[in-house]
XYZ file of C-alpha atoms in Angstrom:
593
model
C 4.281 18.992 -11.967
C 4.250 19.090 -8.172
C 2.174 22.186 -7.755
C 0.045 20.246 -4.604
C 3.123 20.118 -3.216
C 4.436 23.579 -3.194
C 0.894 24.721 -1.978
C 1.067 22.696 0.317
C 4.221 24.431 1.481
C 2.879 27.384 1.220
C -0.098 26.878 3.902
C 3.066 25.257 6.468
C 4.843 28.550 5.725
C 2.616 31.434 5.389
C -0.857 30.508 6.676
C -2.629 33.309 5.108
C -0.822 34.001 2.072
C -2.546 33.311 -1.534
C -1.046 33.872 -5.231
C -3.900 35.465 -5.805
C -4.038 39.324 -6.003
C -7.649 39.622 -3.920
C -6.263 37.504 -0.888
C -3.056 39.668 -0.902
C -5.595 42.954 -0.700
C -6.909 41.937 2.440
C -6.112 44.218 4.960
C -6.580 42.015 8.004
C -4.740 38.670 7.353
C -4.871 37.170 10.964
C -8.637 36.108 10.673
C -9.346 33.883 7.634
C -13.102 33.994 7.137
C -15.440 31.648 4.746
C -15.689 34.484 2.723
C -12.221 35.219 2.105
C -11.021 31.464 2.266
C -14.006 30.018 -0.631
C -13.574 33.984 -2.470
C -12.051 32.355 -5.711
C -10.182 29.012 -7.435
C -6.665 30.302 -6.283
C -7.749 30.741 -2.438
C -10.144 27.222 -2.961
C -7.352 25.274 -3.925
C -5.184 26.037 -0.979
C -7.927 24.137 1.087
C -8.155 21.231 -1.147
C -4.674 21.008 -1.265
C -4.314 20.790 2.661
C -6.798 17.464 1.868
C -3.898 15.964 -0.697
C -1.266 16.717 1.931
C -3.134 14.716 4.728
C -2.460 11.259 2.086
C -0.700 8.843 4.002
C 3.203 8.818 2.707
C 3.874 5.751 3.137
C 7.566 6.473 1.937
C 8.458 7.812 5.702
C 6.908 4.619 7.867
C 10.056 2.241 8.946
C 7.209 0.349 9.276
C 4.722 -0.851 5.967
C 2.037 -3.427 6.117
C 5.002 -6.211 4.700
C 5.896 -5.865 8.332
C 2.927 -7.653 9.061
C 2.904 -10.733 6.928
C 5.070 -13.697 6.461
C 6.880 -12.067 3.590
C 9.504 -9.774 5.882
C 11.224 -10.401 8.930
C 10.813 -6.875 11.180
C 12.406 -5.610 14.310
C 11.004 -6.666 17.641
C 10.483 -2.637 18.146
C 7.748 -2.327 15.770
C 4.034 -2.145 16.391
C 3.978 -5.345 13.735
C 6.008 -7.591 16.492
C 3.237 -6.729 19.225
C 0.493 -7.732 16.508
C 2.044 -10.653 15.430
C 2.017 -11.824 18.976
C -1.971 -11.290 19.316
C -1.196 -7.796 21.260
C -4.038 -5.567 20.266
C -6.135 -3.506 21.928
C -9.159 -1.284 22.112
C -7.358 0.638 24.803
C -4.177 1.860 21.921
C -3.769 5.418 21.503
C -0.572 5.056 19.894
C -0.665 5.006 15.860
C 2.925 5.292 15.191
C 4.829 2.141 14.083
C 6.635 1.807 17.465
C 5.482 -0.599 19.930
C 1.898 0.469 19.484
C -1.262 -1.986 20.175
C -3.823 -0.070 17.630
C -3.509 -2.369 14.982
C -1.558 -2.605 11.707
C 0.574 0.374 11.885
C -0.806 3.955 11.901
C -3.863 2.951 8.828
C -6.151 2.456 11.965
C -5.542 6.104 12.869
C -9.461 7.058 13.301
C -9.057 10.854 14.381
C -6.731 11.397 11.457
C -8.587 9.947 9.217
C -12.244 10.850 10.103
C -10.571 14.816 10.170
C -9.431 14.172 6.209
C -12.951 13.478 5.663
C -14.192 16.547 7.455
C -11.986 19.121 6.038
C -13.547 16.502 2.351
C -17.021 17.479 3.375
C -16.209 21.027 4.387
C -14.994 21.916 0.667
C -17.893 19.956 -0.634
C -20.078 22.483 0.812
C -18.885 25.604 0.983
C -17.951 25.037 -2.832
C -21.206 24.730 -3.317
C -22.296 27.560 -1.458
C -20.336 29.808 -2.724
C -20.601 28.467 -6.690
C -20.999 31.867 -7.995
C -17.000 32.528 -6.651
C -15.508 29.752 -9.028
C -16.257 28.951 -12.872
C -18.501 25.882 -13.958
C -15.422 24.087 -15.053
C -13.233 24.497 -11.992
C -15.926 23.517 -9.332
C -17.062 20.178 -11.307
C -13.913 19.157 -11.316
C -12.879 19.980 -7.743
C -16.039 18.569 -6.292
C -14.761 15.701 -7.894
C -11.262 15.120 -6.534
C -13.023 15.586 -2.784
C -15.438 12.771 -3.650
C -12.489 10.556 -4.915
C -10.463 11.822 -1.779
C -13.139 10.755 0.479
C -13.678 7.853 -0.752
C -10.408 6.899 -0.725
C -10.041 7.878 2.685
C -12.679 5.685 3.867
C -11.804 2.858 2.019
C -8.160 3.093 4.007
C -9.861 2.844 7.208
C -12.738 0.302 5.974
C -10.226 -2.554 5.041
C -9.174 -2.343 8.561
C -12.302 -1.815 10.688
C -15.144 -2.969 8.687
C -18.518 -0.692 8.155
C -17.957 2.776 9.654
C -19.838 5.982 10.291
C -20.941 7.403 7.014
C -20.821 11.100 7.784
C -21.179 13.547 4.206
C -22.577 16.957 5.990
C -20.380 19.508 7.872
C -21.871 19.191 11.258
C -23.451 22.260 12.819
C -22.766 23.251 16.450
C -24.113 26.239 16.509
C -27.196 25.388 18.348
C -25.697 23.546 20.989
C -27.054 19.858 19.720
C -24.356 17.471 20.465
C -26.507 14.337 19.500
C -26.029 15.491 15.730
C -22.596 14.682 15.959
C -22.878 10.558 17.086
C -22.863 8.685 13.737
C -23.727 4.941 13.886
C -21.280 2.249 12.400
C -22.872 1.535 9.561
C -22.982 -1.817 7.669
C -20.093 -3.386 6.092
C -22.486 -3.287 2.818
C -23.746 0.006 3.299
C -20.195 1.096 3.419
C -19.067 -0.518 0.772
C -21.891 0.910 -1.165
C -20.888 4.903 -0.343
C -17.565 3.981 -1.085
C -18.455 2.961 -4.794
C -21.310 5.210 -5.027
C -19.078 8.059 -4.549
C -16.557 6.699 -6.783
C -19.218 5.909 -9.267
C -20.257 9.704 -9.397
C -16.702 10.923 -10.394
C -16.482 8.176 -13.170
C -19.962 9.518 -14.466
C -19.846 12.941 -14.383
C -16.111 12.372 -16.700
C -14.689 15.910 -15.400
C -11.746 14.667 -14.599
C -8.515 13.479 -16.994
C -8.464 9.446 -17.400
C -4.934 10.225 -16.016
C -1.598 12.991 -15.818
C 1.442 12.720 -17.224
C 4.866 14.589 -16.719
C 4.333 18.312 -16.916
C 0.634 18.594 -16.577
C -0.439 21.377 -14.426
C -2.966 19.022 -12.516
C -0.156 15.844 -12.331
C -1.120 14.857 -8.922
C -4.725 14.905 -8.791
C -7.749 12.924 -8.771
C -7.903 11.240 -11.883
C -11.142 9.374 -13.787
C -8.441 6.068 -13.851
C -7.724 6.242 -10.277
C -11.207 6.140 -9.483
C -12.385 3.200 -11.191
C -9.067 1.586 -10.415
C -10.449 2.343 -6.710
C -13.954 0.977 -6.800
C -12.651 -2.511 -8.872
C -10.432 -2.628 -5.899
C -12.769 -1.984 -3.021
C -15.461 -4.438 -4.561
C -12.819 -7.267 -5.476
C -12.131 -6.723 -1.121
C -15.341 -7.192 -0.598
C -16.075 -10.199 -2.936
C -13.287 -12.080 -1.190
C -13.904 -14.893 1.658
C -13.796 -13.229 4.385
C -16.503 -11.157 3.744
C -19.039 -12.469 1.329
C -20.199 -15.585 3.303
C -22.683 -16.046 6.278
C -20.394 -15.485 8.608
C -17.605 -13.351 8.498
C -14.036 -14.064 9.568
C -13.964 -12.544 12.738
C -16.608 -14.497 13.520
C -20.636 -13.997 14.623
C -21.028 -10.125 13.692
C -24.711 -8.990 15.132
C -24.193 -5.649 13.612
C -23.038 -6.693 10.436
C -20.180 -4.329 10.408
C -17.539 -7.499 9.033
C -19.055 -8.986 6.439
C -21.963 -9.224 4.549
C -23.867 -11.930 5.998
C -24.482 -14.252 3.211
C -22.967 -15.423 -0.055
C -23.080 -13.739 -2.982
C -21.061 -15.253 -6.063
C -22.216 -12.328 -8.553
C -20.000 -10.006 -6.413
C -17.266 -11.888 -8.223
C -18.721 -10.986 -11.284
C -19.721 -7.409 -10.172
C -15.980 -7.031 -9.741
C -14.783 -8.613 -12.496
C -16.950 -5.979 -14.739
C -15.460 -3.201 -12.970
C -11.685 -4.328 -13.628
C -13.134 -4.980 -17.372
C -14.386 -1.899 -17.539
C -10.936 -0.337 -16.699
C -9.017 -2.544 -19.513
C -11.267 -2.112 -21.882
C -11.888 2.012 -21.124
C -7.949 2.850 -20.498
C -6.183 -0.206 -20.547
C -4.064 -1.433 -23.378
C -2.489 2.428 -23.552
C -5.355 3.852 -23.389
C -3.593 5.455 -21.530
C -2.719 2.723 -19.023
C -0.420 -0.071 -20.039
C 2.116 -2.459 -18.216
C 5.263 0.071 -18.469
C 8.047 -2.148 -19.929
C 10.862 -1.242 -17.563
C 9.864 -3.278 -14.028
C 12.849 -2.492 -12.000
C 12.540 1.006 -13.200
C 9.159 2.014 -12.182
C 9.164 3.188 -9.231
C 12.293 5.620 -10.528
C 11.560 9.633 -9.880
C 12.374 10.398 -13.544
C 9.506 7.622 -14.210
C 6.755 9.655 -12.417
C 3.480 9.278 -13.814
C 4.246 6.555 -16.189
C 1.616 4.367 -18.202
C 1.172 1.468 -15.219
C 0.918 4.774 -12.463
C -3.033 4.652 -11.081
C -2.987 6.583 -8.233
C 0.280 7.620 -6.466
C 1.232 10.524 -3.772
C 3.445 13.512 -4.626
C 6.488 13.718 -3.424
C 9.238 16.945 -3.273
C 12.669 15.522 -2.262
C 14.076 17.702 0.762
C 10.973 19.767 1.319
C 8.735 17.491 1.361
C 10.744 14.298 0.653
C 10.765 10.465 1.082
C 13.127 9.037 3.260
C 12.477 5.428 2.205
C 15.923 4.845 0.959
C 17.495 4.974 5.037
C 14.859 1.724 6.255
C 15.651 -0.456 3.740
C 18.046 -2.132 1.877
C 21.489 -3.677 2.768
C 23.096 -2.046 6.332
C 26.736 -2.255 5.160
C 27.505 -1.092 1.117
C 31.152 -0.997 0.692
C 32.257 -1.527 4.285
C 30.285 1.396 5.253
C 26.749 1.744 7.632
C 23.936 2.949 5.550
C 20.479 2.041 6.542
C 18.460 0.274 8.979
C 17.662 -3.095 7.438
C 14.577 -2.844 7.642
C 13.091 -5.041 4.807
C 14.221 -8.433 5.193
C 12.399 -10.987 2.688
C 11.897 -14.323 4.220
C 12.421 -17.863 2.377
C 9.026 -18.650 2.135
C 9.006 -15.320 -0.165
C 12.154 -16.411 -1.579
C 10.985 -19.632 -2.709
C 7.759 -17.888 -4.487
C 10.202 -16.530 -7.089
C 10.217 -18.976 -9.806
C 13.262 -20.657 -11.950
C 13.684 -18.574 -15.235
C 12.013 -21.126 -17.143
C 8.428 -20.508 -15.432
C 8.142 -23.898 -13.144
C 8.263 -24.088 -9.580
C 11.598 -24.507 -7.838
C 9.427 -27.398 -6.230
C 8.906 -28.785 -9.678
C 11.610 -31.629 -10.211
C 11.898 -30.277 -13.970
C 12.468 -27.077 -12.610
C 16.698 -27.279 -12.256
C 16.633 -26.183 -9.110
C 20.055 -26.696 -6.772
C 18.745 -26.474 -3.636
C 22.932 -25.770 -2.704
C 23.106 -23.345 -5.706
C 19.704 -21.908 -5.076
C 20.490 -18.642 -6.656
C 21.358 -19.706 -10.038
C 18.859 -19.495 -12.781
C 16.271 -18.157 -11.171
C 13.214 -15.252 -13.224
C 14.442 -12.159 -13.826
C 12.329 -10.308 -10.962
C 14.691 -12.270 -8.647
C 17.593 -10.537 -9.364
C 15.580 -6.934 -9.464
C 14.371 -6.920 -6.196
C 15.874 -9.226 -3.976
C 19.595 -8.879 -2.387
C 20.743 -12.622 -1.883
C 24.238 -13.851 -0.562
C 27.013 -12.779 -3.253
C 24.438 -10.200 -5.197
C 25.995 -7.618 -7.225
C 24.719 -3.968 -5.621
C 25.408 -0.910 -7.746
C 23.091 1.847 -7.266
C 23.927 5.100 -9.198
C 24.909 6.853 -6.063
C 27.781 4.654 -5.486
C 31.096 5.015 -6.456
C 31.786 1.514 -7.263
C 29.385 -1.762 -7.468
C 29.642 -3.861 -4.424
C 29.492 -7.570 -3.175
C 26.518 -7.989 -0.719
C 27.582 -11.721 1.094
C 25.457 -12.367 4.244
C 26.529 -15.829 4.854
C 28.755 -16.837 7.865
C 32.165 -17.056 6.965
C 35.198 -17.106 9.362
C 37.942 -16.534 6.462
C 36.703 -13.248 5.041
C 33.577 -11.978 7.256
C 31.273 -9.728 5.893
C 29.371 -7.028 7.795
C 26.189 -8.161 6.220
C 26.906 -11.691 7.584
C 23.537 -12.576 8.821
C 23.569 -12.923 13.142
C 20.240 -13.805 14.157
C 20.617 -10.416 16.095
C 19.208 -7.526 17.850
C 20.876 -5.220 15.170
C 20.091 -3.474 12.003
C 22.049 -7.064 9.424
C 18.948 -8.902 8.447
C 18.031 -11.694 10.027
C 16.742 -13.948 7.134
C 19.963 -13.389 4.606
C 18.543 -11.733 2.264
C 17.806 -7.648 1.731
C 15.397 -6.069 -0.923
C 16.255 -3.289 -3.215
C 12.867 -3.166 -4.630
C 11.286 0.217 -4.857
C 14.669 1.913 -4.042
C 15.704 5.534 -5.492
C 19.140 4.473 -7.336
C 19.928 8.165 -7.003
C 19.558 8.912 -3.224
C 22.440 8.158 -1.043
C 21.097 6.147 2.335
C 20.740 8.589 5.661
C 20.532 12.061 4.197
C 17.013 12.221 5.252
C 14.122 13.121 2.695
C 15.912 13.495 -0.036
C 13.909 11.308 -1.892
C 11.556 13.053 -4.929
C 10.124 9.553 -6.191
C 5.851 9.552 -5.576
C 4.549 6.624 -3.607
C 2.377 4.008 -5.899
C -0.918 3.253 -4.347
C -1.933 1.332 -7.178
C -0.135 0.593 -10.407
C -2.460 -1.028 -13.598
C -0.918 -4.433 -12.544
C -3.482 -4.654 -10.362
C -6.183 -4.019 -12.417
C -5.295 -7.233 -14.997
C -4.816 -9.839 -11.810
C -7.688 -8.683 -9.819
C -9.525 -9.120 -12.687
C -8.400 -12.828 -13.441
C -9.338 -13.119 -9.856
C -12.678 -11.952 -10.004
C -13.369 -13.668 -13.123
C -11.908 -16.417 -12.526
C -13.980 -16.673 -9.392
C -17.237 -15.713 -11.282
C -17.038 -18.207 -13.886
C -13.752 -19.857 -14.081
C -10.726 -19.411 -15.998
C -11.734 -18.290 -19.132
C -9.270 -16.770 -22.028
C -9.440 -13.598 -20.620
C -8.273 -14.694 -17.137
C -5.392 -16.034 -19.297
C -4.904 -13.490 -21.024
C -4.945 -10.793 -17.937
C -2.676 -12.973 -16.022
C 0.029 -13.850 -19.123
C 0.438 -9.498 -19.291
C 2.033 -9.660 -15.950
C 4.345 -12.975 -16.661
C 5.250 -11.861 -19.856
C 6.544 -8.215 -18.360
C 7.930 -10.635 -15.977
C 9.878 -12.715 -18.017
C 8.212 -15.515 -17.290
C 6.333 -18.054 -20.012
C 2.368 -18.096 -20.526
C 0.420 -20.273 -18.159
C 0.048 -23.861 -19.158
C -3.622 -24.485 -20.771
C -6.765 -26.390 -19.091
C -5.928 -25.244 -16.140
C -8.993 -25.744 -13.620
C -10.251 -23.324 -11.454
C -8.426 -23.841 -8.460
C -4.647 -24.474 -9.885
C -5.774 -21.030 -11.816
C -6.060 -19.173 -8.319
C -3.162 -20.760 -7.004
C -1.391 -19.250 -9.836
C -3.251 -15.732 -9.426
C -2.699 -15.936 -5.517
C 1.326 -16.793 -6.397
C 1.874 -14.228 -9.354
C -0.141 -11.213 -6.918
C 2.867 -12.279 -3.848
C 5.612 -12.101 -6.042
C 4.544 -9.347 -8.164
C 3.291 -7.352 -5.572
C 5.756 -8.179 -2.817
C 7.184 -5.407 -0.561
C 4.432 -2.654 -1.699
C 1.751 -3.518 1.082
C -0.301 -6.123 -0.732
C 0.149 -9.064 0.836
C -1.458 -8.082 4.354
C -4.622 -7.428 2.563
C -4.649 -10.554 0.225
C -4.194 -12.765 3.682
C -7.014 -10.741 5.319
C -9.868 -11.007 2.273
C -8.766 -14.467 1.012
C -9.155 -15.951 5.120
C -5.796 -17.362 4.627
C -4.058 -15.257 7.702
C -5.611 -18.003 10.373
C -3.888 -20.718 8.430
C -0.514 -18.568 6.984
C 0.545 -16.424 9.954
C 0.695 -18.967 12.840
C 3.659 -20.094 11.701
C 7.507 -19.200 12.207
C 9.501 -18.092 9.541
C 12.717 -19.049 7.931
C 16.459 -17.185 6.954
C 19.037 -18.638 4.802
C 22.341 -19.539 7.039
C 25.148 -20.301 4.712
C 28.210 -22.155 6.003
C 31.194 -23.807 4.891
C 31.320 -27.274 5.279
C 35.108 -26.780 6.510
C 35.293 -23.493 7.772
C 38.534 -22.685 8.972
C 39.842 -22.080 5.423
C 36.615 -22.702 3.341
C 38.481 -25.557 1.599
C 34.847 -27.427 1.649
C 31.413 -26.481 0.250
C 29.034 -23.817 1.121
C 25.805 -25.645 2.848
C 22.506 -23.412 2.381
C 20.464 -24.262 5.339
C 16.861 -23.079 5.829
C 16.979 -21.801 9.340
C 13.604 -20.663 11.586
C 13.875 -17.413 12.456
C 12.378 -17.806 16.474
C 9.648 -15.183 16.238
C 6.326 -15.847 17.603
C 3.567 -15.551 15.518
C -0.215 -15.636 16.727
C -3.525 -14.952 14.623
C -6.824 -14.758 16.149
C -10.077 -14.836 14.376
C -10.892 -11.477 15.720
C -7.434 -9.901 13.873
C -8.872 -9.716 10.705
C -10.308 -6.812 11.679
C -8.944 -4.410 13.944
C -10.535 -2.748 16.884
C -12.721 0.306 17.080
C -10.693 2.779 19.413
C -12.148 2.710 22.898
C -11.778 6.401 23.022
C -14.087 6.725 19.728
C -16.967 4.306 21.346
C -16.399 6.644 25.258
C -16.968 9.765 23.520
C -19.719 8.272 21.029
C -21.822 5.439 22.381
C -23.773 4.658 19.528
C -20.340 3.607 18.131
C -20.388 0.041 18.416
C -17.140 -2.632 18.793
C -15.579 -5.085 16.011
C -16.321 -8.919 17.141
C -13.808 -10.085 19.811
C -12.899 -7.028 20.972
C-alpha cells in the first residue's frame, strides 16, 4: 500500500542499496553511476520515489495556509502574523512557518521546489535514454507520474508567484556555458499553458489507473483522476478575477507574469468542461463519488476512499504525521495536549448554517443568538469544538466537556484568555481532519495521507465555472445540491440568479472546505482578500450575567480579537526571492515588490 514510502526509507537508510539482485552485484557501491542508477525498473523507481518524497506534507506545518485567512486565529510567532501585517519581503530566506517574511508559509520555497522539478526532468531523460533498460509498459507509465509530478510542482509555486521559468531539459554544464542555465519568467499564460499541457499528455496517453484503492501495489501514485482533477483546478485559478481581466490584482504587470491581460469569459467555460469532463469520465463512482461518511474521511483506515483525488502517503512513526499535537483543544480531561493551533473565528462560525438550510442571519432561521449552538447543520458539530462540546476521540479513556467560556465558579483550562498561550483565543477549537486514534504529543505517529484534493472539489468548481460561463443552469444545481445533501443540508431554493448562486458556491466552498487550505486561494483568485482581510476578527467571550455563583444567564458576546490585519494589492502575489533574481538577472520581480 505504502511501498513509496518504504523506498523512500530505504534511500534515507542505505543510499546505495536496491531490491534488485543486479544493484546488489555491484562490486563498488560508493559511486552510483547513470548506468547503474537508470540499469532497470527496481533501481528507476528508487529515483522517482525520492521525487514523491520531496511532496510537501502538509501534516507536519504548525502552520497551513488557514493561518493566513480570516477563518483561524494563529499565534503571533508564525510567518502568517508577519504577513498579515504587510511584512513581506524580497530579501526572506526563511521558508519555515516561524517568523519568516517569504510569503505564505514555506509554498514560496523556490530552491526546493525548482530542485523537485530537476530531479522531474532528470528521470524524464535518462528514462528515455536508457529505454532499452525498462519494459514498454513500465516506462509509459513512469514518464507519466514525472509529468503529473511536475506539473504539480509548478502549479504549487505558480498560485503564489505568477508565470515562472519553464525549464523541461536537464541542463548541461559540461562545457562551461553558464548562460544556459538563466531561464526567463515566463508568462502567467504561458505557464498556465505547460501546466495543462503536461497534464493534458498524461490524461491522453491513459497509462495510468483513473485511481488506487487499498492494497494496490501502485496506491500512492500518479493517477489519470488526479490529473484532470489538477488541470480543472489550475484553469478554474486562472479563470478567476484576479487574473483574467486587463489588469491583474497586483496591479500594472509589464511582463505579464500576474495575469493575463485581458478578459476572457470562455475560460469559465474552458473550466467548466474540464470539471465536466471529470464527472462525467469518473464521477458518479466511476470510481469517484462523494464518500458518505464526512467526519470520517480523512480517517487512516479510510485511505484511498471514493472522494480521495490526489493525497500524500503517509507511514505513522517512520515517516508519520504529527498533525494531531497543533491542533485541537490544549486541555482534554484536565490534561495539556496540543498547541492550539487551529482556532476558527466567528465570522467562520457564523458560515455554518442552522440545520434547516437558512442563514443564521435569516429571521426564519431559529437562530438564538444567546443559544447560538443549538440546532445548528450537522458539519457544525463534526468539525468545530464550541463552548460545552462533547470531545471523545477513540484514544481517550472517557468523553470529555470542552467549556472555553469565562467562568469564576468552575473554571475551565480551555477558558478562553485573550492570551499569549497555547487556549484559543476565539472560543472555539476544530477537530476537523483529526486522527481519532493518535494520542496528542507522541510525535509522528500519525499514518493518515494528507488530501490535496478530494472530488468535492471537482462538483463546486464546476458550479463555479459554469455558473460563471453561462449562469446557473440545472447542472450547477445539481453539482452544488451533491455537497449539501452529503452535508445534511436541503437543496438550493430554485430561480436563483447568477449572483445569489455564487454567493451560495463562494459560502458552501468556506464551509465545506474550511481548515484544509482552501480558503487562502479562493480570497486570492476571487480579488476578495483587499476587501476580506483588512479587517479584525472576532472570539466568542461567554459570561455569566451574575458571576459569582452563575445564578444569572450566560451572555455570548462577539468579541474582536486585536490583531492587525493589512492587505496590499501587491500580496496577491508573493515576491520573487531576491537571491533567485542576484544569481539570475533575466529573472524578473512580481509588481510592488
Amino acid at each position: 500500500m505504502k511501498r513509496i514510502i518504504y523506498c523512500i526509507l530505504l534511500i534515507i537508510l542505505m543510499p546505495f542499496f536496491s531490491c534488485t539482485k543486479d544493484f546488489l552485484e555491484n562490486t563498488d557501491k560508493t559511486k552510483l553511476t547513470d548506468e547503474m542508477q537508470w540499469s532497470s525498473e527496481g533501481n528507476a523507481d528508487i529515483f522517482l520515489n525520492d521525487v514523491y518524497g520531496a511532496l510537501p506534507n502538509y501534516w507536519n506545518q504548525p502552520e497551513n495556509l488557514d493561518n493566513f485567512t480570516d477563518d483561524n486565529d494563529a499565534g503571533f510567532y508564525y510567518t502568517s502574523y508577519n504577513w498579515k501585517q504587510g511584512i513581506v519581503s524580497p530579501a526572506g530566506t526563511d521558508y519555515t512557518v516561524w517568523g519568516g517574511i517569504t510569503g505564505s508559509g514555506d509554498l514560496t520555497n523556490w530552491p526546493a521546489t525548482f530542485t523537485a522539478i530537476r530531479k522531474c526532468n532528470t528521470f524524464i531523460a535518462k528514462v528515455q535514454t536508457y529505454a532499452t533498460n525498462f519494459s514498454e509498459t513500465w516506462r509509459k507509465k513512469r514518464l507519466d507520474e514525472a509529468r503529473f509530478l511536475r506539473a504539480f510542482f509548478y502549479s504549487e509555486l505558480w498560485m503564489h508567484l505568477g508565470g515562472l521559468p519553464i525549464i523541461t531539459t536537464v541542463p548541461d554544464r559540461s562545457n562551461g556555458d553558464s548562460s544556459q542555465l538563466y531561464y526567463p519568467r515566463s508568462t502567467f499564460a504561458e505557464t498556465v499553458d505547460f501546466i495543462t499541457s503536461d497534464l493534458d499528455t498524461v490524461v491522453r496517453n491513459g497509462n495510468l489507473s483513473a485511481k488506487y484503492n487499498h492494497g494496490d501495489a501502485d496506491a500512492g501514485r500518479a493517477t489519470l483522476g488526479a490529473a484532470l482533477a489538477l488541470k480543472g483546478w489550475i484553469q478554474l485559478y486562472a479563470a478567476s478575477p484576479a487574473f483574467n481581466t486587463a489588469q491583474p490584482a497586483v496591479g500594472v504587470d509589464p511582463y505579464h507574469v500576474a495575469g493575463y491581460g485581458q478578459f476572457d469569459v470562455n475560460r469559465w467555460a474552458v473550466a467548466a468542461a474540464t470539471l465536466k469532463q471529470f464527472i462525467d469520465q469518473y464521477g458518479n463512482g466511476h470510481p469517484y463519488s462523494l464518500f458518505p461518511d464526512l467526519s470520517a474521511l480523512w480517517y487512516e483506515a479510510n485511505e484511498y476512499n471514493s472522494e480521495v483525488l490526489w493525497d500524500r502517503q503517509v507511514v505513522a512513526v517512520t515517516m508519520g504525521s504529527s498533525f494531531e499535537q497543533y491542533g485541537g483543544p490544549v486541555w482534554i480531561n484536565g490534561a495539556y495536549y496540543t498547541w492550539g493551533n487551529y482556532n476558527p473565528t466567528q465570522e467562520l462560525v457564523d458560515q455554518f448554517r442552522m440545520a434547516n438550510g437558512k442563514r443564521i442571519e435569516d429571521p426564519a432561521s431559529g437562530y438564538n443568538p444567546q443559544n447560538p449552538y443549538v440546532g445548528r447543520e450537522p458539519r457544525f458539530y463534526q468539525w468545530i469544538v464550541y463552548d460545552g462540546a462533547p470531545y471523545k476521540m477513540t484514544w481517550m479513556d472517557k468523553q470529555d466537556t470542552i467549556y472555553t467560556r469565562i467562568d469564576k465558579v468552575h473554571p475551565s483550562k480551555n477558558q478562553i484568555d485573550f492570551g499569549t498561550d497555547d487556549v484559543s483565543n476565539t472560543g472555539y477549537y476544530f477537530k476537523k481532519r483529526l486522527n481519532p486514534l493518535v494520542r496528542p504529543g507522541g510525535g509522528t505517529i500519525s499514518g493518515a495521507n494528507f488530501i490535496y484534493y478530494r472530488y468535492t472539489e471537482i462538483l463546486l468548481g464546476y458550479a463555479e465555472a459554469q455558473n460563471e460561463a453561462v449562469g446557473p443552469d440545472a447542472s450547477v444545481y445539481d453539482a452544488v445540491n451533491q455537497v449539501r445533501a452529503r452535508g445534511g443540508l436541503p437543496a438550493l431554493p430554485a430561480s436563483l440568479s447568477q449572483d445569489e448562486m455564487r454567493t451560495a458556491i463562494s459560502q458552501e466552498r468556506r464551509v465545506e472546505l474550511c481548515f484544509e487550505n482552501k480558503r487562502f486561494y479562493d480570497l486570492i483568485r476571487w480579488k476578495t482578500a483587499e476587501q476580506v482581510l483588512i479587517h479584525d476578527r472576532h472570539g466568542m467571550k461567554i459570561t455569566n450575567t451574575v458571576p459569582e455563583n452563575n445564578s444569572g444567564v450566560w451572555k455570548y458576546e462577539p468579541v474582536l480579537l486585536n490583531h492587525p490585519h493589512v492587505f496590499l494589492p501587491k500580496m496577491y502575489l508573493n515576491p520573487i526571492p531576491q537571491d533567485v533574481i542576484d544569481r539570475n538577472p533575466r529573472v524578473t520581480q512580481n509588481p510592488g515588490y
